[in-house]
Amino acid sequence: MTRDDAAPLGRCTFLGPAGTFTEAALRAVPGAEQAELIPATSVPAALAAVRAGEADHAMVPIENSVEGGVSATLDDIASGDDLQILREELVQISFVLVGRPGVELADVRRVSTHTHAWAQVRGWVEANLPGVEYTPSGSTAAAARALADAEPGSEPFDAAVCAPLVAEQTGLPVLARAIEDVTGAVTRFVLVGRPGPLPAHTGSDKTTLTVPLPDDHPGALREILDQFATRGINLSRIESRPTGEGMGKYFFSIDLEGHLAEERVAAAMGALHRIFPGVRFLGSYPRAEHRPVAVRRHTSDDAYRAGRAWVDGLLAR
Ligand SMILES: O=C(O)C(=O)Cc1ccccc1
């Protein structure tokens, strides 16, 4: 069974509050206008709401073209009750610096924003605000709203790094625009639900999985990679993350090009499960770029079926 593309989003939670890049990603999903949007204060809180059935879906950031994987998301979806990625969205990221009313750029001593935003403006900050004090916040919009909602004179910091939209929504003065160190940076967001039917195979799909590394398995990484290499499967992301269960305990978080409904992907997943029973399937879903996945002739579905038919014929002699 495949998931109905027009299935309603229902109650949809996201890394909030209003005005985050995550909200922009969610609003890009068809049907978002009909959904009930529920802001969450963190990625784990958003995913917990889906696991508990308080929300039907969650939109969360997963990967950044400058900073790499978003650990809060990669780690949370890798443990606890299974979740399933249904779709991805790419959002172009540009940051502004907003200040508390009356502050000038030259007076800014304390800045707050999300850690991923901070990492993307460090060069600009060093050049323009050397020695500034940084306070991490739950999201870019949370930092700006803390500034906007504070009693005048008792703001927790002088400025926040956020999306241009939040500057408009809060009316906070913009002290600098386009302060990102890398222009054209993109963040990838994923729409997550509870396990269910997979989105239909489109020919331009991605599959996400995690594989915990057993302690007593020399060559484990090589064996994981072999499963993909021999079946002509391209990986678009592979990261090792600590499991949190002790020094040296790691899992791999992997995105591969292809859909579980394709023979070569199903065969690779089945083989991984034989070798590493802790492998976790986190979803097959259409790629945001819609670039078709290149499949070499000998690893196509037709080639797999022909190979099996040949063996079946031998056995039936
Ligand atoms: O804080 C936000 O607005 C988010 O949605 C997370 C984030 C932060 C920085 C870049 C991309 C996403």
mmCIF file of C-alpha atoms and ligand atoms in Angstrom:
data_model
loop_
_atom_site.group_PDB
_atom_site.id
_atom_site.type_symbol
_atom_site.label_atom_id
_atom_site.label_comp_id
_atom_site.label_asym_id
_atom_site.label_seq_id
_atom_site.Cartn_x
_atom_site.Cartn_y
_atom_site.Cartn_z
ATOM 1 C CA MET A 1 0.000 0.000 0.000
ATOM 2 C CA THR A 2 1.233 3.515 -0.702
ATOM 3 C CA ARG A 3 0.366 6.699 1.079
ATOM 4 C CA ASP A 4 -2.216 8.982 -0.515
ATOM 5 C CA ASP A 5 -0.308 12.111 -1.618
ATOM 6 C CA ALA A 6 -3.352 14.259 -0.882
ATOM 7 C CA ALA A 7 -3.659 12.908 2.697
ATOM 8 C CA PRO A 8 -4.435 15.884 4.968
ATOM 9 C CA LEU A 9 -1.651 17.166 7.222
ATOM 10 C CA GLY A 10 -4.097 17.388 10.129
ATOM 11 C CA ARG A 11 -2.509 18.653 13.341
ATOM 12 C CA CYS A 12 0.998 19.614 12.359
ATOM 13 C CA THR A 13 3.643 20.657 14.860
ATOM 14 C CA PHE A 14 6.912 22.431 13.979
ATOM 15 C CA LEU A 15 9.955 24.053 15.582
ATOM 16 C CA GLY A 16 8.393 27.370 16.521
ATOM 17 C CA PRO A 17 7.390 29.968 17.445
ATOM 18 C CA ALA A 18 5.848 31.696 14.406
ATOM 19 C CA GLY A 19 8.457 32.949 11.954
ATOM 20 C CA THR A 20 11.050 30.140 12.100
ATOM 21 C CA PHE A 21 12.613 28.765 8.936
ATOM 22 C CA THR A 22 10.890 25.514 9.895
ATOM 23 C CA GLU A 23 7.503 27.229 9.658
ATOM 24 C CA ALA A 24 8.474 28.487 6.178
ATOM 25 C CA ALA A 25 9.286 24.869 5.204
ATOM 26 C CA LEU A 26 5.931 23.686 6.549
ATOM 27 C CA ARG A 27 4.015 26.393 4.690
ATOM 28 C CA ALA A 28 5.597 25.178 1.440
ATOM 29 C CA VAL A 29 3.805 21.809 1.811
ATOM 30 C CA PRO A 30 0.605 21.546 -0.266
ATOM 31 C CA GLY A 31 -2.392 21.563 2.081
ATOM 32 C CA ALA A 32 -0.573 23.455 4.857
ATOM 33 C CA GLU A 33 -3.264 26.182 4.727
ATOM 34 C CA GLN A 34 -5.854 23.624 5.903
ATOM 35 C CA ALA A 35 -3.603 22.155 8.611
ATOM 36 C CA GLU A 36 -3.714 23.065 12.289
ATOM 37 C CA LEU A 37 -0.206 24.460 12.933
ATOM 38 C CA ILE A 38 1.071 23.831 16.467
ATOM 39 C CA PRO A 39 4.393 25.515 17.404
ATOM 40 C CA ALA A 40 6.797 23.449 19.554
ATOM 41 C CA THR A 41 9.707 24.819 21.587
ATOM 42 C CA SER A 42 12.249 22.215 20.418
ATOM 43 C CA VAL A 43 12.764 19.416 17.903
ATOM 44 C CA PRO A 44 12.432 16.662 20.576
ATOM 45 C CA ALA A 45 9.172 18.288 21.786
ATOM 46 C CA ALA A 46 7.779 18.327 18.226
ATOM 47 C CA LEU A 47 8.685 14.667 17.636
ATOM 48 C CA ALA A 48 7.354 13.647 21.070
ATOM 49 C CA ALA A 49 3.983 15.200 20.188
ATOM 50 C CA VAL A 50 3.800 12.992 17.075
ATOM 51 C CA ARG A 51 4.838 9.865 19.007
ATOM 52 C CA ALA A 52 2.193 10.625 21.678
ATOM 53 C CA GLY A 53 -0.528 11.145 19.041
ATOM 54 C CA GLU A 54 -0.986 14.804 20.054
ATOM 55 C CA ALA A 55 0.032 15.806 16.510
ATOM 56 C CA ASP A 56 -0.263 13.925 13.220
ATOM 57 C CA HIS A 57 2.913 15.319 11.679
ATOM 58 C CA ALA A 58 5.992 17.355 12.599
ATOM 59 C CA MET A 59 8.235 19.532 10.429
ATOM 60 C CA VAL A 60 11.842 19.666 11.684
ATOM 61 C CA PRO A 61 15.238 20.739 10.246
ATOM 62 C CA ILE A 62 17.556 17.817 9.427
ATOM 63 C CA GLU A 63 20.509 19.027 7.350
ATOM 64 C CA ASN A 64 22.222 22.237 6.469
ATOM 65 C CA SER A 65 24.366 22.841 3.387
ATOM 66 C CA VAL A 66 26.940 24.711 5.508
ATOM 67 C CA GLU A 67 26.747 23.114 8.960
ATOM 68 C CA GLY A 68 25.823 19.510 8.106
ATOM 69 C CA GLY A 69 23.355 17.378 10.054
ATOM 70 C CA VAL A 70 21.040 18.780 12.720
ATOM 71 C CA SER A 71 21.999 16.535 15.652
ATOM 72 C CA ALA A 72 18.795 17.173 17.648
ATOM 73 C CA THR A 73 16.773 15.669 14.791
ATOM 74 C CA LEU A 74 19.182 12.895 13.727
ATOM 75 C CA ASP A 75 19.508 11.656 17.316
ATOM 76 C CA ASP A 76 15.841 11.873 18.263
ATOM 77 C CA ILE A 77 14.469 10.005 15.237
ATOM 78 C CA ALA A 78 17.136 7.312 15.685
ATOM 79 C CA SER A 79 15.781 6.165 19.075
ATOM 80 C CA GLY A 80 12.449 5.738 20.869
ATOM 81 C CA ASP A 81 9.259 4.760 19.053
ATOM 82 C CA ASP A 82 9.662 4.531 15.275
ATOM 83 C CA LEU A 83 8.869 7.583 13.173
ATOM 84 C CA GLN A 84 8.713 7.890 9.398
ATOM 85 C CA ILE A 85 9.880 10.686 7.101
ATOM 86 C CA LEU A 86 7.224 11.449 4.471
ATOM 87 C CA ARG A 87 8.644 14.374 2.551
ATOM 88 C CA GLU A 88 11.530 16.849 2.423
ATOM 89 C CA GLU A 89 11.605 20.586 1.768
ATOM 90 C CA LEU A 90 14.583 22.785 0.924
ATOM 91 C CA VAL A 91 14.568 26.376 2.171
ATOM 92 C CA GLN A 92 17.067 29.086 1.146
ATOM 93 C CA ILE A 93 18.347 30.738 4.287
ATOM 94 C CA SER A 94 19.185 34.422 4.722
ATOM 95 C CA PHE A 95 19.565 36.127 8.097
ATOM 96 C CA VAL A 96 18.991 39.628 9.437
ATOM 97 C CA LEU A 97 20.183 41.098 12.728
ATOM 98 C CA VAL A 98 17.341 42.724 14.658
ATOM 99 C CA GLY A 99 17.972 44.913 17.695
ATOM 100 C CA ARG A 100 16.022 45.972 20.778
ATOM 101 C CA PRO A 101 14.318 49.285 20.092
ATOM 102 C CA GLY A 102 16.763 52.175 20.119
ATOM 103 C CA VAL A 103 19.967 50.111 19.897
ATOM 104 C CA GLU A 104 22.610 50.878 17.235
ATOM 105 C CA LEU A 105 24.830 48.234 15.674
ATOM 106 C CA ALA A 106 27.851 49.711 17.445
ATOM 107 C CA ASP A 107 26.132 49.229 20.867
ATOM 108 C CA VAL A 108 25.379 45.513 20.455
ATOM 109 C CA ARG A 109 27.173 43.465 23.156
ATOM 110 C CA ARG A 110 24.911 40.407 23.527
ATOM 111 C CA VAL A 111 23.335 38.406 20.667
ATOM 112 C CA SER A 112 20.981 35.418 20.720
ATOM 113 C CA THR A 113 19.880 32.946 18.045
ATOM 114 C CA HIS A 114 19.621 29.220 17.227
ATOM 115 C CA THR A 115 23.024 27.456 17.234
ATOM 116 C CA HIS A 116 22.727 26.635 13.514
ATOM 117 C CA ALA A 117 22.072 30.264 12.652
ATOM 118 C CA TRP A 118 24.999 31.356 14.847
ATOM 119 C CA ALA A 119 27.333 28.946 13.043
ATOM 120 C CA GLN A 120 26.309 30.510 9.723
ATOM 121 C CA VAL A 121 26.991 34.133 10.685
ATOM 122 C CA ARG A 122 30.200 33.693 12.742
ATOM 123 C CA GLY A 123 32.410 35.355 10.116
ATOM 124 C CA TRP A 124 30.135 38.388 9.867
ATOM 125 C CA VAL A 125 29.924 38.630 13.679
ATOM 126 C CA GLU A 126 33.717 38.467 14.097
ATOM 127 C CA ALA A 127 34.153 41.224 11.493
ATOM 128 C CA ASN A 128 31.329 43.478 12.686
ATOM 129 C CA LEU A 129 30.684 42.666 16.359
ATOM 130 C CA PRO A 130 34.019 41.384 17.761
ATOM 131 C CA GLY A 131 33.868 40.061 21.329
ATOM 132 C CA VAL A 132 30.072 39.924 21.417
ATOM 133 C CA GLU A 133 28.466 37.575 24.000
ATOM 134 C CA TYR A 134 26.318 34.754 22.550
ATOM 135 C CA THR A 135 23.206 33.211 24.164
ATOM 136 C CA PRO A 136 21.764 30.120 22.394
ATOM 137 C CA SER A 137 17.998 30.078 21.854
ATOM 138 C CA GLY A 138 15.496 27.382 20.891
ATOM 139 C CA SER A 139 15.035 28.915 17.442
ATOM 140 C CA THR A 140 15.782 32.107 15.522
ATOM 141 C CA ALA A 141 12.213 33.343 16.001
ATOM 142 C CA ALA A 142 12.291 32.521 19.746
ATOM 143 C CA ALA A 143 15.319 34.816 20.137
ATOM 144 C CA ALA A 144 13.643 37.676 18.247
ATOM 145 C CA ARG A 145 10.379 37.264 20.167
ATOM 146 C CA ALA A 146 12.200 37.242 23.522
ATOM 147 C CA LEU A 147 13.559 40.632 22.498
ATOM 148 C CA ALA A 148 10.212 41.939 21.260
ATOM 149 C CA ASP A 149 8.255 40.701 24.298
ATOM 150 C CA ALA A 150 10.699 41.943 26.993
ATOM 151 C CA GLU A 151 9.920 44.991 29.126
ATOM 152 C CA PRO A 152 11.809 47.965 27.669
ATOM 153 C CA GLY A 153 15.140 48.180 29.489
ATOM 154 C CA SER A 154 15.120 44.553 30.679
ATOM 155 C CA GLU A 155 15.795 42.774 27.353
ATOM 156 C CA PRO A 156 17.894 39.603 27.912
ATOM 157 C CA PHE A 157 20.219 40.589 25.004
ATOM 158 C CA ASP A 158 20.670 43.458 22.561
ATOM 159 C CA ALA A 159 20.062 41.724 19.228
ATOM 160 C CA ALA A 160 18.858 38.508 17.584
ATOM 161 C CA VAL A 161 19.702 36.744 14.313
ATOM 162 C CA CYS A 162 16.510 35.654 12.537
ATOM 163 C CA ALA A 163 14.573 35.485 9.257
ATOM 164 C CA PRO A 164 13.592 38.776 7.568
ATOM 165 C CA LEU A 165 9.932 37.760 8.053
ATOM 166 C CA VAL A 166 10.295 37.858 11.863
ATOM 167 C CA ALA A 167 11.645 41.393 11.690
ATOM 168 C CA GLU A 168 8.424 42.358 9.886
ATOM 169 C CA GLN A 169 6.192 40.371 12.274
ATOM 170 C CA THR A 170 7.738 41.836 15.438
ATOM 171 C CA GLY A 171 8.483 45.327 14.118
ATOM 172 C CA LEU A 172 11.994 45.106 15.637
ATOM 173 C CA PRO A 173 14.500 47.419 13.899
ATOM 174 C CA VAL A 174 16.796 45.686 11.378
ATOM 175 C CA LEU A 175 20.461 46.508 12.126
ATOM 176 C CA ALA A 176 21.956 44.482 9.249
ATOM 177 C CA ARG A 177 20.690 42.344 6.375
ATOM 178 C CA ALA A 178 21.996 39.246 4.563
ATOM 179 C CA ILE A 179 24.610 38.599 7.272
ATOM 180 C CA GLU A 180 25.128 34.911 6.344
ATOM 181 C CA ASP A 181 28.755 33.987 5.608
ATOM 182 C CA VAL A 182 27.818 31.745 2.667
ATOM 183 C CA THR A 183 25.241 33.103 0.248
ATOM 184 C CA GLY A 184 22.793 30.550 -1.139
ATOM 185 C CA ALA A 185 22.933 28.288 1.947
ATOM 186 C CA VAL A 186 20.070 25.818 2.026
ATOM 187 C CA THR A 187 18.518 23.892 4.923
ATOM 188 C CA ARG A 188 16.680 20.628 4.425
ATOM 189 C CA PHE A 189 13.572 20.020 6.525
ATOM 190 C CA VAL A 190 11.603 16.797 6.841
ATOM 191 C CA LEU A 191 7.930 16.135 7.448
ATOM 192 C CA VAL A 192 7.638 13.262 9.933
ATOM 193 C CA GLY A 193 4.703 11.047 10.897
ATOM 194 C CA ARG A 194 4.068 7.764 12.686
ATOM 195 C CA PRO A 195 4.920 4.590 10.698
ATOM 196 C CA GLY A 196 2.413 3.869 7.930
ATOM 197 C CA PRO A 197 2.157 3.357 4.171
ATOM 198 C CA LEU A 198 5.124 4.720 2.223
ATOM 199 C CA PRO A 199 4.828 7.671 -0.161
ATOM 200 C CA ALA A 200 4.606 6.313 -3.728
ATOM 201 C CA HIS A 201 7.797 5.558 -5.659
ATOM 202 C CA THR A 202 8.507 8.442 -8.079
ATOM 203 C CA GLY A 203 11.898 7.536 -9.594
ATOM 204 C CA SER A 204 13.439 10.482 -7.733
ATOM 205 C CA ASP A 205 13.362 9.256 -4.152
ATOM 206 C CA LYS A 206 15.486 9.116 -1.069
ATOM 207 C CA THR A 207 15.598 6.602 1.779
ATOM 208 C CA THR A 208 16.804 7.418 5.300
ATOM 209 C CA LEU A 209 18.065 4.781 7.734
ATOM 210 C CA THR A 210 20.210 4.375 10.823
ATOM 211 C CA VAL A 211 22.553 1.508 11.642
ATOM 212 C CA PRO A 212 23.917 1.035 15.188
ATOM 213 C CA LEU A 213 27.515 -0.214 15.169
ATOM 214 C CA PRO A 214 27.985 -3.374 17.251
ATOM 215 C CA ASP A 215 31.100 -3.362 19.531
ATOM 216 C CA ASP A 216 32.473 -6.674 18.392
ATOM 217 C CA HIS A 217 32.260 -6.260 14.634
ATOM 218 C CA PRO A 218 35.549 -5.311 12.949
ATOM 219 C CA GLY A 219 35.010 -3.850 9.499
ATOM 220 C CA ALA A 220 31.362 -2.957 10.233
ATOM 221 C CA LEU A 221 31.424 0.312 8.282
ATOM 222 C CA ARG A 222 33.017 -1.405 5.295
ATOM 223 C CA GLU A 223 30.306 -4.091 5.438
ATOM 224 C CA ILE A 224 27.526 -1.481 5.539
ATOM 225 C CA LEU A 225 28.994 0.362 2.557
ATOM 226 C CA ASP A 226 29.497 -2.885 0.624
ATOM 227 C CA GLN A 227 25.736 -3.538 0.730
ATOM 228 C CA PHE A 228 25.126 -0.295 -1.147
ATOM 229 C CA ALA A 229 28.171 -0.417 -3.430
ATOM 230 C CA THR A 230 27.476 -3.885 -4.818
ATOM 231 C CA ARG A 231 23.902 -2.868 -5.631
ATOM 232 C CA GLY A 232 24.843 0.418 -7.333
ATOM 233 C CA ILE A 233 23.185 2.556 -4.633
ATOM 234 C CA ASN A 234 24.480 6.093 -4.206
ATOM 235 C CA LEU A 235 24.582 7.635 -0.721
ATOM 236 C CA SER A 236 23.772 11.348 -0.403
ATOM 237 C CA ARG A 237 24.625 11.621 3.315
ATOM 238 C CA ILE A 238 26.415 9.475 5.884
ATOM 239 C CA GLU A 239 27.246 10.636 9.381
ATOM 240 C CA SER A 240 28.346 8.921 12.531
ATOM 241 C CA ARG A 241 26.613 10.009 15.739
ATOM 242 C CA PRO A 242 27.296 8.934 19.314
ATOM 243 C CA THR A 243 24.455 6.815 20.741
ATOM 244 C CA GLY A 244 24.869 8.529 24.124
ATOM 245 C CA GLU A 245 25.291 5.101 25.751
ATOM 246 C CA GLY A 246 29.023 5.471 26.467
ATOM 247 C CA MET A 247 32.308 6.481 24.916
ATOM 248 C CA GLY A 248 32.944 4.858 21.535
ATOM 249 C CA LYS A 249 29.320 3.803 20.912
ATOM 250 C CA TYR A 250 28.153 5.108 17.558
ATOM 251 C CA PHE A 251 25.423 4.729 14.962
ATOM 252 C CA PHE A 252 25.460 5.732 11.315
ATOM 253 C CA SER A 253 22.730 7.948 9.891
ATOM 254 C CA ILE A 254 22.447 7.456 6.136
ATOM 255 C CA ASP A 255 20.473 8.876 3.193
ATOM 256 C CA LEU A 256 20.546 6.827 0.017
ATOM 257 C CA GLU A 257 19.211 7.510 -3.458
ATOM 258 C CA GLY A 258 16.251 5.227 -4.158
ATOM 259 C CA HIS A 259 12.981 3.919 -2.704
ATOM 260 C CA LEU A 260 12.381 0.801 -0.619
ATOM 261 C CA ALA A 261 9.962 -0.335 -3.359
ATOM 262 C CA GLU A 262 12.966 -0.735 -5.694
ATOM 263 C CA GLU A 263 14.520 -4.208 -5.768
ATOM 264 C CA ARG A 264 18.109 -3.071 -5.206
ATOM 265 C CA VAL A 265 17.133 -0.930 -2.189
ATOM 266 C CA ALA A 266 14.944 -3.665 -0.689
ATOM 267 C CA ALA A 267 17.782 -6.173 -1.180
ATOM 268 C CA ALA A 268 20.309 -3.856 0.494
ATOM 269 C CA MET A 269 17.976 -3.182 3.433
ATOM 270 C CA GLY A 270 17.272 -6.901 3.844
ATOM 271 C CA ALA A 271 21.005 -7.668 3.802
ATOM 272 C CA LEU A 272 21.699 -4.934 6.349
ATOM 273 C CA HIS A 273 19.012 -6.363 8.614
ATOM 274 C CA ARG A 274 20.656 -9.794 8.439
ATOM 275 C CA ILE A 275 24.020 -8.372 9.473
ATOM 276 C CA PHE A 276 22.883 -5.515 11.757
ATOM 277 C CA PRO A 277 19.419 -6.361 13.222
ATOM 278 C CA GLY A 278 19.282 -2.923 14.868
ATOM 279 C CA VAL A 279 18.978 -1.179 11.469
ATOM 280 C CA ARG A 280 16.101 1.310 11.481
ATOM 281 C CA PHE A 281 14.146 2.302 8.368
ATOM 282 C CA LEU A 282 13.168 5.973 8.622
ATOM 283 C CA GLY A 283 11.301 6.369 5.354
ATOM 284 C CA SER A 284 11.378 6.519 1.550
ATOM 285 C CA TYR A 285 10.122 9.809 0.133
ATOM 286 C CA PRO A 286 10.423 12.037 -2.972
ATOM 287 C CA ARG A 287 13.600 14.116 -3.296
ATOM 288 C CA ALA A 288 13.020 17.850 -3.115
ATOM 289 C CA GLU A 289 15.278 18.401 -6.153
ATOM 290 C CA HIS A 290 13.226 15.938 -8.297
ATOM 291 C CA ARG A 291 16.435 14.875 -10.035
ATOM 292 C CA PRO A 292 15.887 11.293 -11.276
ATOM 293 C CA VAL A 293 18.010 8.673 -9.520
ATOM 294 C CA ALA A 294 20.519 7.144 -11.942
ATOM 295 C CA VAL A 295 20.166 3.351 -11.907
ATOM 296 C CA ARG A 296 22.767 1.257 -13.701
ATOM 297 C CA ARG A 297 21.258 -1.351 -16.022
ATOM 298 C CA HIS A 298 22.435 -4.385 -14.055
ATOM 299 C CA THR A 299 20.924 -3.056 -10.803
ATOM 300 C CA SER A 300 17.512 -2.111 -12.253
ATOM 301 C CA ASP A 301 14.294 -3.788 -11.050
ATOM 302 C CA ASP A 302 14.117 -5.614 -14.416
ATOM 303 C CA ALA A 303 17.630 -7.005 -13.972
ATOM 304 C CA TYR A 304 16.816 -8.189 -10.421
ATOM 305 C CA ARG A 305 13.609 -9.890 -11.597
ATOM 306 C CA ALA A 306 15.345 -11.490 -14.573
ATOM 307 C CA GLY A 307 18.059 -12.828 -12.260
ATOM 308 C CA ARG A 308 15.487 -14.310 -9.904
ATOM 309 C CA ALA A 309 13.453 -15.815 -12.775
ATOM 310 C CA TRP A 310 16.607 -17.478 -14.084
ATOM 311 C CA VAL A 311 17.353 -19.035 -10.649
ATOM 312 C CA ASP A 312 13.694 -20.091 -10.215
ATOM 313 C CA GLY A 313 13.889 -21.773 -13.622
ATOM 314 C CA LEU A 314 16.966 -23.731 -12.548
ATOM 315 C CA LEU A 315 15.281 -24.840 -9.332
ATOM 316 C CA ALA A 316 12.139 -25.894 -11.193
ATOM 317 C CA ARG A 317 14.034 -28.216 -13.571
HETATM 318 O O1 LIG B 1 15.471 28.579 14.222
HETATM 319 C C1 LIG B 1 14.830 28.463 13.160
HETATM 320 O O2 LIG B 1 14.255 29.376 12.574
HETATM 321 C C2 LIG B 1 14.784 27.133 12.546
HETATM 322 O O3 LIG B 1 13.852 26.805 11.872
HETATM 323 C C3 LIG B 1 16.006 26.258 12.703
HETATM 324 C C4 LIG B 1 17.050 26.768 11.769
HETATM 325 C C5 LIG B 1 18.017 27.641 12.212
HETATM 326 C C6 LIG B 1 18.967 28.100 11.316
HETATM 327 C C7 LIG B 1 18.938 27.719 9.994
HETATM 328 C C8 LIG B 1 17.953 26.878 9.558
HETATM 329 C C9 LIG B 1 17.010 26.384 10.449
#
